[in-house]
Amino acid sequence: MTDKRSIWDYEDITGRQPLEYLELLSENITGKVQHINATYSGGGVAEILTSLVPLFNGLGIETVWDVIRGNDEFFSVTKSFHNALHGSVGDATDIRTYGQPDAPDGLESQINELNMKKEMFETYLHWNEINANEMNIDGDFVFMHDPQPAAMIRTKEKGNWIWRCHIDVSNPDTHVWNFLRDFISGYDAAVFSTPLFTRPDLGNKRFLMAPSIDPLSDKNVELLQSEIDAVLDRYGITRDKPIITQVSRFDRLKDLPGTIDAYKLAKKQIDCQLILAGGVASDDPEGLEVYQEIMKKAEGDEDIHVLIGSPPFSEIEINAFQRASDVIMQKSLKEGFGLVVSEGLWKGKPVIGGATGGIPLQILDGVTGYLVNSAEGAAHRIVSLLKNPELAQRLGENGREHVRNNFLITRQIKDYLLLMLSLEGPSGVV
Ligand code: UDP
């Protein structure tokens, strides 16, 4: 991908000074940047890279994005790694029993059992080796995103390699973490989304960098009311009742059943409808199964719109669902950063989210939305927001400013440039 975009398109949103700073920093970077991850679409990492890569090229820094390949078995293994690294869930009842009625001892024992299997590690290493042999890795700054490609470090020949961790590894399954740590320790630096996600047992340089959204992408740009209405019409959603929306992959950690429970409780007090719009990332073999479970749970209530994007929803459609909403939910049990929260806040919507991962960085409780730990808590907040539109509007406005100040792509570009300069050594400007 070598598209170019200009950072000056953002001047109306950020003002001049931050953009001049980005130009200054980028003039001091020499060399090529290469991002490597597991999917071109679906999920926050792909979302960020889609905007970040052309903007880096627009700044005059040659930047490419490559995606690893693997078979179903490999992606099942990396999905189990993902779940295992996220570790145990505080109130684990939902995740242990949900969709797995026959599980004898819950998810943790399943994960441990799986992780003990030597073949999983072998499959993982096998595909990392294939990708390392096939891919031309010639970046001076190589950003490896998440665990899937992490073991490719074994073939490193040149450059600064940075492991960009988008998930919470603070309380991981130890078998999986110990296995991966040997590779991750070989990187020149590791980047985490929040201080809470880091590990004390990594020897390399560690950086903190919150993710970001692109306010000019089709996902976040202003839409005309007619464009929003056209999308709702296409999916048969009327506007006669307030809309609560959760946009997320069909993934157990996103707690879609909890969102349905919250909606049902709220509906007893105020009539409303629920949109659950999601997709299945190409590197996630569990998605379809979760979707079917959610369809079943939603059965019989015509005000629940379970929408699966297949092919994936366009960015405009996601944008329209979020803009049509009165309240946005992200009731995750475990979360990386949770980009959808910033997407909702940027659109001036109050967001109710699980108090987990990066969500509390974005939802300042009572200021930009509400943090919740249960379906009952979420229902209580839904009702108060739907009954008090002025409150909802105030939180939404606060949220938009919070995102402007902290979670826009221009800030993330600055963070990456500073990181690269600091790795270049004493000749860098930092
Ligand atoms: N998303 C999307 N279509 C979907 C589901 C999600 O475009 O059907 C987008 C969503 O708008 C957000 C990203 O995927 O930009 C999800 O990022 P987040 O950090 O919230 O969660 P992740 O999927 O990375 O766990």
CSV table of C-alpha atoms and ligand atoms in Angstrom, one decimal:
chain,number,residue,atom,x,y,z
A,1,MET,CA,0.0,0.0,0.0
A,2,THR,CA,1.7,3.2,-1.1
A,3,ASP,CA,-1.2,5.7,-1.2
A,4,LYS,CA,-0.3,9.2,0.1
A,5,ARG,CA,-2.4,11.6,2.1
A,6,SER,CA,-1.6,15.0,3.4
A,7,ILE,CA,-1.6,15.8,7.1
A,8,TRP,CA,-2.7,19.3,6.2
A,9,ASP,CA,-6.2,18.0,5.5
A,10,TYR,CA,-6.6,17.9,9.3
A,11,GLU,CA,-5.8,21.6,9.9
A,12,ASP,CA,-9.4,22.6,10.6
A,13,ILE,CA,-9.6,20.0,13.3
A,14,THR,CA,-6.2,20.3,15.0
A,15,GLY,CA,-5.0,23.8,14.1
A,16,ARG,CA,-1.6,24.5,12.4
A,17,GLN,CA,0.9,24.0,15.1
A,18,PRO,CA,0.6,20.2,15.7
A,19,LEU,CA,0.9,19.6,12.0
A,20,GLU,CA,4.0,21.8,11.6
A,21,TYR,CA,5.5,19.7,14.5
A,22,LEU,CA,4.8,16.5,12.6
A,23,GLU,CA,6.6,17.9,9.5
A,24,LEU,CA,9.6,18.9,11.7
A,25,LEU,CA,9.8,15.5,13.3
A,26,SER,CA,9.5,13.6,10.0
A,27,GLU,CA,12.3,15.6,8.3
A,28,ASN,CA,14.6,14.0,10.9
A,29,ILE,CA,13.6,10.4,10.1
A,30,THR,CA,15.7,8.4,7.7
A,31,GLY,CA,14.7,5.0,6.4
A,32,LYS,CA,11.7,3.0,5.6
A,33,VAL,CA,8.9,2.0,7.9
A,34,GLN,CA,7.2,-1.4,7.6
A,35,HIS,CA,4.1,-2.5,9.5
A,36,ILE,CA,3.2,-6.1,9.7
A,37,ASN,CA,0.0,-7.6,11.2
A,38,ALA,CA,-2.5,-10.4,10.6
A,39,THR,CA,-5.4,-8.8,8.7
A,40,TYR,CA,-6.1,-5.9,6.3
A,41,SER,CA,-9.7,-5.6,7.6
A,42,GLY,CA,-11.7,-6.2,10.8
A,43,GLY,CA,-10.6,-4.8,14.1
A,44,GLY,CA,-8.8,-1.8,15.4
A,45,VAL,CA,-5.2,-2.5,14.2
A,46,ALA,CA,-6.3,-2.7,10.5
A,47,GLU,CA,-8.4,0.4,11.1
A,48,ILE,CA,-5.5,2.5,12.3
A,49,LEU,CA,-3.0,1.3,9.7
A,50,THR,CA,-5.5,2.1,6.9
A,51,SER,CA,-5.1,5.8,7.8
A,52,LEU,CA,-1.6,5.8,9.3
A,53,VAL,CA,0.3,4.3,6.3
A,54,PRO,CA,-0.8,6.8,3.7
A,55,LEU,CA,-0.3,9.7,6.1
A,56,PHE,CA,3.3,8.6,6.8
A,57,ASN,CA,3.9,8.4,3.0
A,58,GLY,CA,2.4,11.9,2.7
A,59,LEU,CA,5.0,13.1,5.2
A,60,GLY,CA,7.7,11.8,2.9
A,61,ILE,CA,8.5,8.7,5.0
A,62,GLU,CA,8.4,5.5,2.8
A,63,THR,CA,5.9,3.3,4.6
A,64,VAL,CA,4.5,-0.1,3.7
A,65,TRP,CA,2.0,-2.5,5.3
A,66,ASP,CA,2.3,-6.3,4.9
A,67,VAL,CA,-0.1,-8.9,6.2
A,68,ILE,CA,1.0,-12.4,7.2
A,69,ARG,CA,-0.8,-15.5,6.0
A,70,GLY,CA,-1.8,-18.7,7.7
A,71,ASN,CA,-4.2,-21.6,7.6
A,72,ASP,CA,-7.3,-22.0,9.9
A,73,GLU,CA,-5.3,-23.9,12.4
A,74,PHE,CA,-2.8,-21.1,12.7
A,75,PHE,CA,-5.5,-18.5,13.3
A,76,SER,CA,-7.3,-20.8,15.8
A,77,VAL,CA,-4.0,-21.0,17.7
A,78,THR,CA,-3.4,-17.2,17.6
A,79,LYS,CA,-7.0,-16.6,18.7
A,80,SER,CA,-6.4,-18.9,21.7
A,81,PHE,CA,-3.2,-16.9,22.4
A,82,HIS,CA,-5.3,-13.7,22.2
A,83,ASN,CA,-7.8,-15.0,24.7
A,84,ALA,CA,-5.1,-16.5,26.9
A,85,LEU,CA,-3.0,-13.3,27.0
A,86,HIS,CA,-6.1,-11.3,28.0
A,87,GLY,CA,-6.2,-13.5,31.0
A,88,SER,CA,-9.0,-14.2,33.4
A,89,VAL,CA,-12.0,-12.0,33.5
A,90,GLY,CA,-13.0,-10.4,36.8
A,91,ASP,CA,-16.6,-11.6,36.7
A,92,ALA,CA,-16.0,-14.6,34.6
A,93,THR,CA,-19.4,-16.1,34.7
A,94,ASP,CA,-20.6,-14.9,31.4
A,95,ILE,CA,-17.5,-15.8,29.5
A,96,ARG,CA,-17.1,-19.2,31.1
A,97,THR,CA,-20.6,-20.4,30.4
A,98,TYR,CA,-21.7,-18.4,27.5
A,99,GLY,CA,-22.0,-20.5,24.4
A,100,GLN,CA,-20.1,-23.4,26.0
A,101,PRO,CA,-22.7,-25.2,28.2
A,102,ASP,CA,-20.7,-28.4,28.2
A,103,ALA,CA,-17.4,-26.9,29.4
A,104,PRO,CA,-16.6,-28.8,32.6
A,105,ASP,CA,-14.3,-26.4,34.3
A,106,GLY,CA,-14.7,-23.1,32.5
A,107,LEU,CA,-12.6,-21.2,30.0
A,108,GLU,CA,-9.5,-21.0,32.1
A,109,SER,CA,-9.0,-24.7,32.3
A,110,GLN,CA,-9.8,-25.0,28.7
A,111,ILE,CA,-7.2,-22.4,27.8
A,112,ASN,CA,-4.6,-24.1,30.0
A,113,GLU,CA,-5.3,-27.4,28.5
A,114,LEU,CA,-5.0,-26.0,25.0
A,115,ASN,CA,-1.9,-24.0,25.8
A,116,MET,CA,-0.2,-27.1,27.1
A,117,LYS,CA,-0.5,-28.7,23.7
A,118,LYS,CA,2.9,-28.6,22.1
A,119,GLU,CA,1.3,-28.7,18.6
A,120,MET,CA,-0.1,-25.2,19.1
A,121,PHE,CA,3.3,-23.7,19.6
A,122,GLU,CA,4.7,-25.7,16.7
A,123,THR,CA,1.9,-24.5,14.4
A,124,TYR,CA,2.5,-20.9,15.5
A,125,LEU,CA,6.3,-21.2,14.9
A,126,HIS,CA,5.8,-23.0,11.6
A,127,TRP,CA,3.6,-20.2,10.1
A,128,ASN,CA,5.8,-17.5,11.5
A,129,GLU,CA,8.7,-19.2,9.7
A,130,ILE,CA,6.8,-19.5,6.5
A,131,ASN,CA,5.9,-15.8,6.6
A,132,ALA,CA,9.4,-14.7,7.6
A,133,ASN,CA,10.8,-16.6,4.6
A,134,GLU,CA,8.2,-15.3,2.1
A,135,MET,CA,8.0,-11.7,3.2
A,136,ASN,CA,10.5,-9.1,2.2
A,137,ILE,CA,11.3,-7.5,5.5
A,138,ASP,CA,13.6,-4.6,4.7
A,139,GLY,CA,12.2,-1.8,6.9
A,140,ASP,CA,14.5,0.3,9.0
A,141,PHE,CA,11.7,0.5,11.4
A,142,VAL,CA,9.6,-2.7,11.5
A,143,PHE,CA,6.4,-2.6,13.6
A,144,MET,CA,5.1,-6.0,14.4
A,145,HIS,CA,1.5,-5.8,15.6
A,146,ASP,CA,0.2,-8.1,18.3
A,147,PRO,CA,1.3,-11.7,18.9
A,148,GLN,CA,0.4,-13.3,15.6
A,149,PRO,CA,3.7,-12.4,13.8
A,150,ALA,CA,5.8,-11.8,16.9
A,151,ALA,CA,8.1,-14.8,16.3
A,152,MET,CA,9.3,-13.5,13.0
A,153,ILE,CA,11.9,-11.6,15.0
A,154,ARG,CA,14.0,-14.8,14.7
A,155,THR,CA,14.9,-13.8,11.2
A,156,LYS,CA,15.8,-10.2,11.9
A,157,GLU,CA,18.7,-9.0,10.0
A,158,LYS,CA,18.6,-5.2,10.2
A,159,GLY,CA,16.7,-2.2,11.5
A,160,ASN,CA,14.8,-1.4,14.6
A,161,TRP,CA,12.0,-3.9,15.4
A,162,ILE,CA,9.2,-2.7,17.5
A,163,TRP,CA,6.5,-5.0,19.0
A,164,ARG,CA,3.3,-3.1,19.0
A,165,CYS,CA,1.0,-4.7,21.5
A,166,HIS,CA,-2.7,-3.7,21.2
A,167,ILE,CA,-4.0,-6.0,23.9
A,168,ASP,CA,-3.9,-6.2,27.6
A,169,VAL,CA,-1.1,-8.6,28.7
A,170,SER,CA,-0.9,-7.5,32.3
A,171,ASN,CA,-2.5,-10.7,33.6
A,172,PRO,CA,-1.8,-13.4,31.0
A,173,ASP,CA,-1.9,-17.1,31.0
A,174,THR,CA,1.7,-17.8,31.9
A,175,HIS,CA,2.3,-20.7,29.5
A,176,VAL,CA,1.5,-18.6,26.5
A,177,TRP,CA,3.2,-15.5,27.8
A,178,ASN,CA,6.4,-17.3,28.7
A,179,PHE,CA,6.5,-18.8,25.3
A,180,LEU,CA,6.0,-15.5,23.5
A,181,ARG,CA,8.1,-13.5,25.9
A,182,ASP,CA,11.3,-15.1,24.5
A,183,PHE,CA,10.5,-13.6,21.1
A,184,ILE,CA,9.1,-10.3,22.3
A,185,SER,CA,12.2,-9.7,24.4
A,186,GLY,CA,14.3,-9.8,21.2
A,187,TYR,CA,12.6,-6.6,19.9
A,188,ASP,CA,14.3,-3.2,20.3
A,189,ALA,CA,11.2,-1.8,21.9
A,190,ALA,CA,7.7,-2.7,22.9
A,191,VAL,CA,4.7,-0.4,22.7
A,192,PHE,CA,1.6,-0.7,24.9
A,193,SER,CA,-1.7,1.2,24.7
A,194,THR,CA,-1.9,2.0,28.4
A,195,PRO,CA,0.4,1.7,31.5
A,196,LEU,CA,-2.0,-1.0,32.8
A,197,PHE,CA,-1.2,-3.3,29.9
A,198,THR,CA,2.5,-3.6,30.3
A,199,ARG,CA,4.6,-6.4,31.7
A,200,PRO,CA,7.3,-6.1,34.3
A,201,ASP,CA,9.3,-9.0,32.9
A,202,LEU,CA,10.3,-7.5,29.5
A,203,GLY,CA,13.9,-6.3,29.2
A,204,ASN,CA,13.5,-4.0,26.2
A,205,LYS,CA,12.5,-0.4,26.0
A,206,ARG,CA,8.8,0.1,26.6
A,207,PHE,CA,6.7,3.0,25.3
A,208,LEU,CA,3.1,4.0,26.0
A,209,MET,CA,0.9,5.0,23.1
A,210,ALA,CA,-2.9,5.2,23.0
A,211,PRO,CA,-4.4,4.3,19.7
A,212,SER,CA,-6.4,6.8,17.7
A,213,ILE,CA,-9.2,7.4,15.2
A,214,ASP,CA,-9.1,9.2,11.9
A,215,PRO,CA,-11.7,12.0,12.0
A,216,LEU,CA,-11.6,12.2,8.2
A,217,SER,CA,-12.1,8.6,7.4
A,218,ASP,CA,-15.5,7.6,6.0
A,219,LYS,CA,-16.0,5.9,9.4
A,220,ASN,CA,-15.9,9.2,11.3
A,221,VAL,CA,-16.5,12.1,8.8
A,222,GLU,CA,-19.7,14.1,9.2
A,223,LEU,CA,-22.7,12.7,7.3
A,224,LEU,CA,-25.8,14.3,6.0
A,225,GLN,CA,-29.0,13.2,7.7
A,226,SER,CA,-30.2,11.9,4.3
A,227,GLU,CA,-27.1,9.6,4.2
A,228,ILE,CA,-27.8,8.3,7.7
A,229,ASP,CA,-31.5,7.7,6.9
A,230,ALA,CA,-30.6,5.8,3.7
A,231,VAL,CA,-28.4,3.4,5.7
A,232,LEU,CA,-31.1,2.8,8.3
A,233,ASP,CA,-33.7,2.3,5.5
A,234,ARG,CA,-31.4,-0.3,3.9
A,235,TYR,CA,-31.4,-2.3,7.1
A,236,GLY,CA,-35.1,-1.8,7.8
A,237,ILE,CA,-34.5,0.3,10.9
A,238,THR,CA,-37.1,2.9,11.7
A,239,ARG,CA,-36.4,6.0,13.9
A,240,ASP,CA,-39.6,5.8,15.9
A,241,LYS,CA,-37.8,4.6,19.0
A,242,PRO,CA,-34.5,5.7,20.6
A,243,ILE,CA,-31.5,3.6,19.3
A,244,ILE,CA,-28.8,2.0,21.3
A,245,THR,CA,-25.9,0.6,19.3
A,246,GLN,CA,-22.9,-1.6,19.9
A,247,VAL,CA,-20.5,-2.0,16.9
A,248,SER,CA,-18.1,-4.8,17.5
A,249,ARG,CA,-16.7,-8.0,16.1
A,250,PHE,CA,-18.7,-11.0,17.1
A,251,ASP,CA,-16.3,-12.0,19.9
A,252,ARG,CA,-17.2,-13.3,23.4
A,253,LEU,CA,-15.0,-10.7,25.0
A,254,LYS,CA,-17.2,-7.9,23.6
A,255,ASP,CA,-20.1,-9.2,25.8
A,256,LEU,CA,-22.9,-8.9,23.3
A,257,PRO,CA,-25.2,-11.0,25.6
A,258,GLY,CA,-24.6,-8.5,28.3
A,259,THR,CA,-25.5,-5.7,26.0
A,260,ILE,CA,-28.8,-7.5,25.1
A,261,ASP,CA,-29.5,-8.0,28.8
A,262,ALA,CA,-29.0,-4.4,29.5
A,263,TYR,CA,-31.2,-3.3,26.6
A,264,LYS,CA,-34.0,-5.7,27.8
A,265,LEU,CA,-33.8,-4.3,31.3
A,266,ALA,CA,-33.9,-0.7,30.0
A,267,LYS,CA,-36.7,-1.5,27.7
A,268,LYS,CA,-38.9,-2.3,30.7
A,269,GLN,CA,-38.7,1.4,31.6
A,270,ILE,CA,-38.4,3.1,28.2
A,271,ASP,CA,-39.2,1.8,24.8
A,272,CYS,CA,-36.1,1.6,22.7
A,273,GLN,CA,-34.3,-0.5,20.0
A,274,LEU,CA,-30.9,-2.1,19.8
A,275,ILE,CA,-28.5,-2.4,16.9
A,276,LEU,CA,-25.7,-4.9,17.2
A,277,ALA,CA,-23.6,-4.4,14.1
A,278,GLY,CA,-20.5,-6.5,13.7
A,279,GLY,CA,-18.4,-8.5,11.5
A,280,VAL,CA,-16.0,-11.4,11.6
A,281,ALA,CA,-12.3,-10.6,11.2
A,282,SER,CA,-10.5,-12.9,8.8
A,283,ASP,CA,-8.1,-13.9,11.6
A,284,ASP,CA,-10.9,-14.9,14.0
A,285,PRO,CA,-12.4,-18.4,13.6
A,286,GLU,CA,-14.8,-18.0,16.5
A,287,GLY,CA,-16.8,-15.1,14.9
A,288,LEU,CA,-19.5,-17.0,13.1
A,289,GLU,CA,-20.3,-19.2,16.1
A,290,VAL,CA,-20.7,-16.1,18.3
A,291,TYR,CA,-22.9,-14.5,15.7
A,292,GLN,CA,-25.2,-17.5,15.8
A,293,GLU,CA,-25.4,-17.5,19.5
A,294,ILE,CA,-26.4,-13.8,19.5
A,295,MET,CA,-29.0,-14.4,16.9
A,296,LYS,CA,-30.5,-17.0,19.1
A,297,LYS,CA,-30.5,-14.8,22.1
A,298,ALA,CA,-32.1,-12.0,20.1
A,299,GLU,CA,-34.9,-14.2,18.7
A,300,GLY,CA,-38.4,-13.0,19.2
A,301,ASP,CA,-37.6,-9.3,19.8
A,302,GLU,CA,-38.1,-7.4,16.6
A,303,ASP,CA,-36.5,-4.3,18.1
A,304,ILE,CA,-33.1,-6.1,18.3
A,305,HIS,CA,-31.3,-5.7,15.0
A,306,VAL,CA,-28.4,-8.1,14.8
A,307,LEU,CA,-26.6,-7.1,11.7
A,308,ILE,CA,-23.6,-8.9,10.3
A,309,GLY,CA,-21.6,-7.2,7.6
A,310,SER,CA,-21.0,-9.8,4.9
A,311,PRO,CA,-19.2,-8.4,2.9
A,312,PRO,CA,-18.1,-6.2,5.8
A,313,PHE,CA,-20.1,-3.1,6.4
A,314,SER,CA,-18.8,-0.1,4.6
A,315,GLU,CA,-17.3,2.6,6.8
A,316,ILE,CA,-20.2,4.9,5.9
A,317,GLU,CA,-22.6,2.3,7.2
A,318,ILE,CA,-20.8,2.0,10.6
A,319,ASN,CA,-20.6,5.8,10.7
A,320,ALA,CA,-24.4,6.0,10.1
A,321,PHE,CA,-25.3,3.4,12.8
A,322,GLN,CA,-23.2,5.3,15.3
A,323,ARG,CA,-24.6,8.7,14.3
A,324,ALA,CA,-28.2,7.5,14.3
A,325,SER,CA,-27.7,6.3,17.9
A,326,ASP,CA,-28.9,8.0,21.1
A,327,VAL,CA,-26.6,5.9,23.2
A,328,ILE,CA,-23.5,3.9,22.2
A,329,MET,CA,-22.6,0.8,24.2
A,330,GLN,CA,-19.3,-1.1,24.4
A,331,LYS,CA,-19.9,-3.5,27.2
A,332,SER,CA,-16.7,-5.5,26.8
A,333,LEU,CA,-15.5,-7.9,29.5
A,334,LYS,CA,-11.9,-7.5,28.3
A,335,GLU,CA,-10.7,-5.0,25.8
A,336,GLY,CA,-7.6,-3.8,24.1
A,337,PHE,CA,-8.2,-0.1,23.6
A,338,GLY,CA,-11.7,-0.2,22.2
A,339,LEU,CA,-11.5,2.2,19.2
A,340,VAL,CA,-15.3,2.2,18.9
A,341,VAL,CA,-15.6,4.2,22.1
A,342,SER,CA,-13.6,7.1,20.6
A,343,GLU,CA,-15.6,6.7,17.4
A,344,GLY,CA,-18.8,7.1,19.3
A,345,LEU,CA,-17.5,10.0,21.4
A,346,TRP,CA,-16.2,11.9,18.4
A,347,LYS,CA,-19.7,11.8,17.0
A,348,GLY,CA,-21.0,13.5,20.1
A,349,LYS,CA,-22.7,10.5,21.6
A,350,PRO,CA,-22.6,9.4,25.2
A,351,VAL,CA,-20.9,6.0,25.5
A,352,ILE,CA,-21.6,3.3,28.1
A,353,GLY,CA,-18.7,0.9,28.4
A,354,GLY,CA,-17.2,-1.9,30.4
A,355,ALA,CA,-14.7,-0.7,32.9
A,356,THR,CA,-11.9,-2.6,31.3
A,357,GLY,CA,-8.8,-2.2,29.1
A,358,GLY,CA,-8.5,1.2,27.4
A,359,ILE,CA,-12.2,2.1,27.8
A,360,PRO,CA,-11.7,4.1,31.1
A,361,LEU,CA,-9.1,6.2,29.3
A,362,GLN,CA,-11.9,7.3,26.9
A,363,ILE,CA,-15.0,7.2,29.1
A,364,LEU,CA,-14.4,9.5,32.0
A,365,ASP,CA,-17.2,8.3,34.2
A,366,GLY,CA,-19.9,10.9,34.4
A,367,VAL,CA,-18.1,13.3,32.1
A,368,THR,CA,-18.0,11.6,28.7
A,369,GLY,CA,-20.2,8.6,29.4
A,370,TYR,CA,-20.5,5.9,32.0
A,371,LEU,CA,-18.3,2.9,33.1
A,372,VAL,CA,-20.3,-0.2,34.0
A,373,ASN,CA,-19.6,-3.6,35.4
A,374,SER,CA,-22.9,-5.3,35.0
A,375,ALA,CA,-25.9,-5.5,32.7
A,376,GLU,CA,-28.0,-3.9,35.5
A,377,GLY,CA,-25.6,-1.0,35.8
A,378,ALA,CA,-25.6,-0.5,32.0
A,379,ALA,CA,-29.4,-0.6,32.0
A,380,HIS,CA,-29.6,2.1,34.7
A,381,ARG,CA,-27.3,4.4,32.7
A,382,ILE,CA,-29.2,3.7,29.4
A,383,VAL,CA,-32.5,4.8,31.1
A,384,SER,CA,-31.1,7.9,32.6
A,385,LEU,CA,-29.5,9.0,29.3
A,386,LEU,CA,-32.6,8.3,27.3
A,387,LYS,CA,-34.8,10.1,29.8
A,388,ASN,CA,-32.5,13.1,29.9
A,389,PRO,CA,-31.4,14.2,26.4
A,390,GLU,CA,-29.6,17.3,27.7
A,391,LEU,CA,-27.4,15.1,29.9
A,392,ALA,CA,-26.7,12.9,26.9
A,393,GLN,CA,-25.8,15.9,24.8
A,394,ARG,CA,-23.5,17.3,27.4
A,395,LEU,CA,-21.6,14.1,27.8
A,396,GLY,CA,-21.4,13.7,24.1
A,397,GLU,CA,-19.9,17.2,23.7
A,398,ASN,CA,-17.4,16.5,26.4
A,399,GLY,CA,-16.5,13.3,24.7
A,400,ARG,CA,-15.8,14.9,21.4
A,401,GLU,CA,-13.4,17.4,23.0
A,402,HIS,CA,-11.7,14.5,24.9
A,403,VAL,CA,-11.1,12.7,21.7
A,404,ARG,CA,-9.9,15.8,19.9
A,405,ASN,CA,-7.3,16.3,22.6
A,406,ASN,CA,-6.1,12.8,23.0
A,407,PHE,CA,-7.2,10.2,20.5
A,408,LEU,CA,-6.8,11.6,17.0
A,409,ILE,CA,-4.5,10.0,14.4
A,410,THR,CA,-2.3,13.2,14.3
A,411,ARG,CA,-1.4,12.6,17.9
A,412,GLN,CA,-0.5,9.0,17.2
A,413,ILE,CA,1.7,9.9,14.2
A,414,LYS,CA,3.6,12.2,16.6
A,415,ASP,CA,4.1,9.4,19.1
A,416,TYR,CA,5.4,7.0,16.4
A,417,LEU,CA,7.8,9.6,15.0
A,418,LEU,CA,9.1,10.4,18.5
A,419,LEU,CA,9.6,6.7,19.2
A,420,MET,CA,11.5,6.2,15.9
A,421,LEU,CA,13.7,9.2,16.6
A,422,SER,CA,14.5,7.9,20.1
A,423,LEU,CA,15.5,4.5,18.7
A,424,GLU,CA,17.7,6.1,16.1
A,425,GLY,CA,20.1,7.0,18.9
A,426,PRO,CA,21.9,10.1,20.0
A,427,SER,CA,21.8,11.7,16.6
A,428,GLY,CA,18.0,11.9,16.8
A,429,VAL,CA,16.4,15.2,17.8
A,430,VAL,CA,14.8,13.7,20.9
B,1,UDP,N1,-15.6,-2.4,12.9
B,1,UDP,C1,-16.1,-2.4,11.6
B,1,UDP,N2,-17.1,-3.2,11.3
B,1,UDP,C2,-17.6,-4.1,12.1
B,1,UDP,C3,-17.1,-4.2,13.5
B,1,UDP,C4,-16.1,-3.3,13.8
B,1,UDP,O1,-15.7,-1.5,10.8
B,1,UDP,O2,-18.4,-4.9,11.7
B,1,UDP,C5,-14.6,-1.5,13.3
B,1,UDP,C6,-15.0,-0.5,14.4
B,1,UDP,O3,-15.7,0.6,13.9
B,1,UDP,C7,-13.6,-0.1,15.0
B,1,UDP,C8,-12.8,-1.4,14.8
B,1,UDP,O4,-13.5,-2.2,13.8
B,1,UDP,O5,-13.0,0.9,14.2
B,1,UDP,C9,-12.8,-2.2,16.1
B,1,UDP,O6,-11.8,-1.7,16.9
B,1,UDP,P1,-11.8,-1.9,18.5
B,1,UDP,O7,-10.5,-1.4,19.0
B,1,UDP,O8,-13.0,-1.3,19.1
B,1,UDP,O9,-11.9,-3.5,18.7
B,1,UDP,P2,-11.1,-4.7,18.2
B,1,UDP,O10,-12.0,-5.3,17.1
B,1,UDP,O11,-9.8,-4.3,17.7
B,1,UDP,O12,-11.0,-5.7,19.4
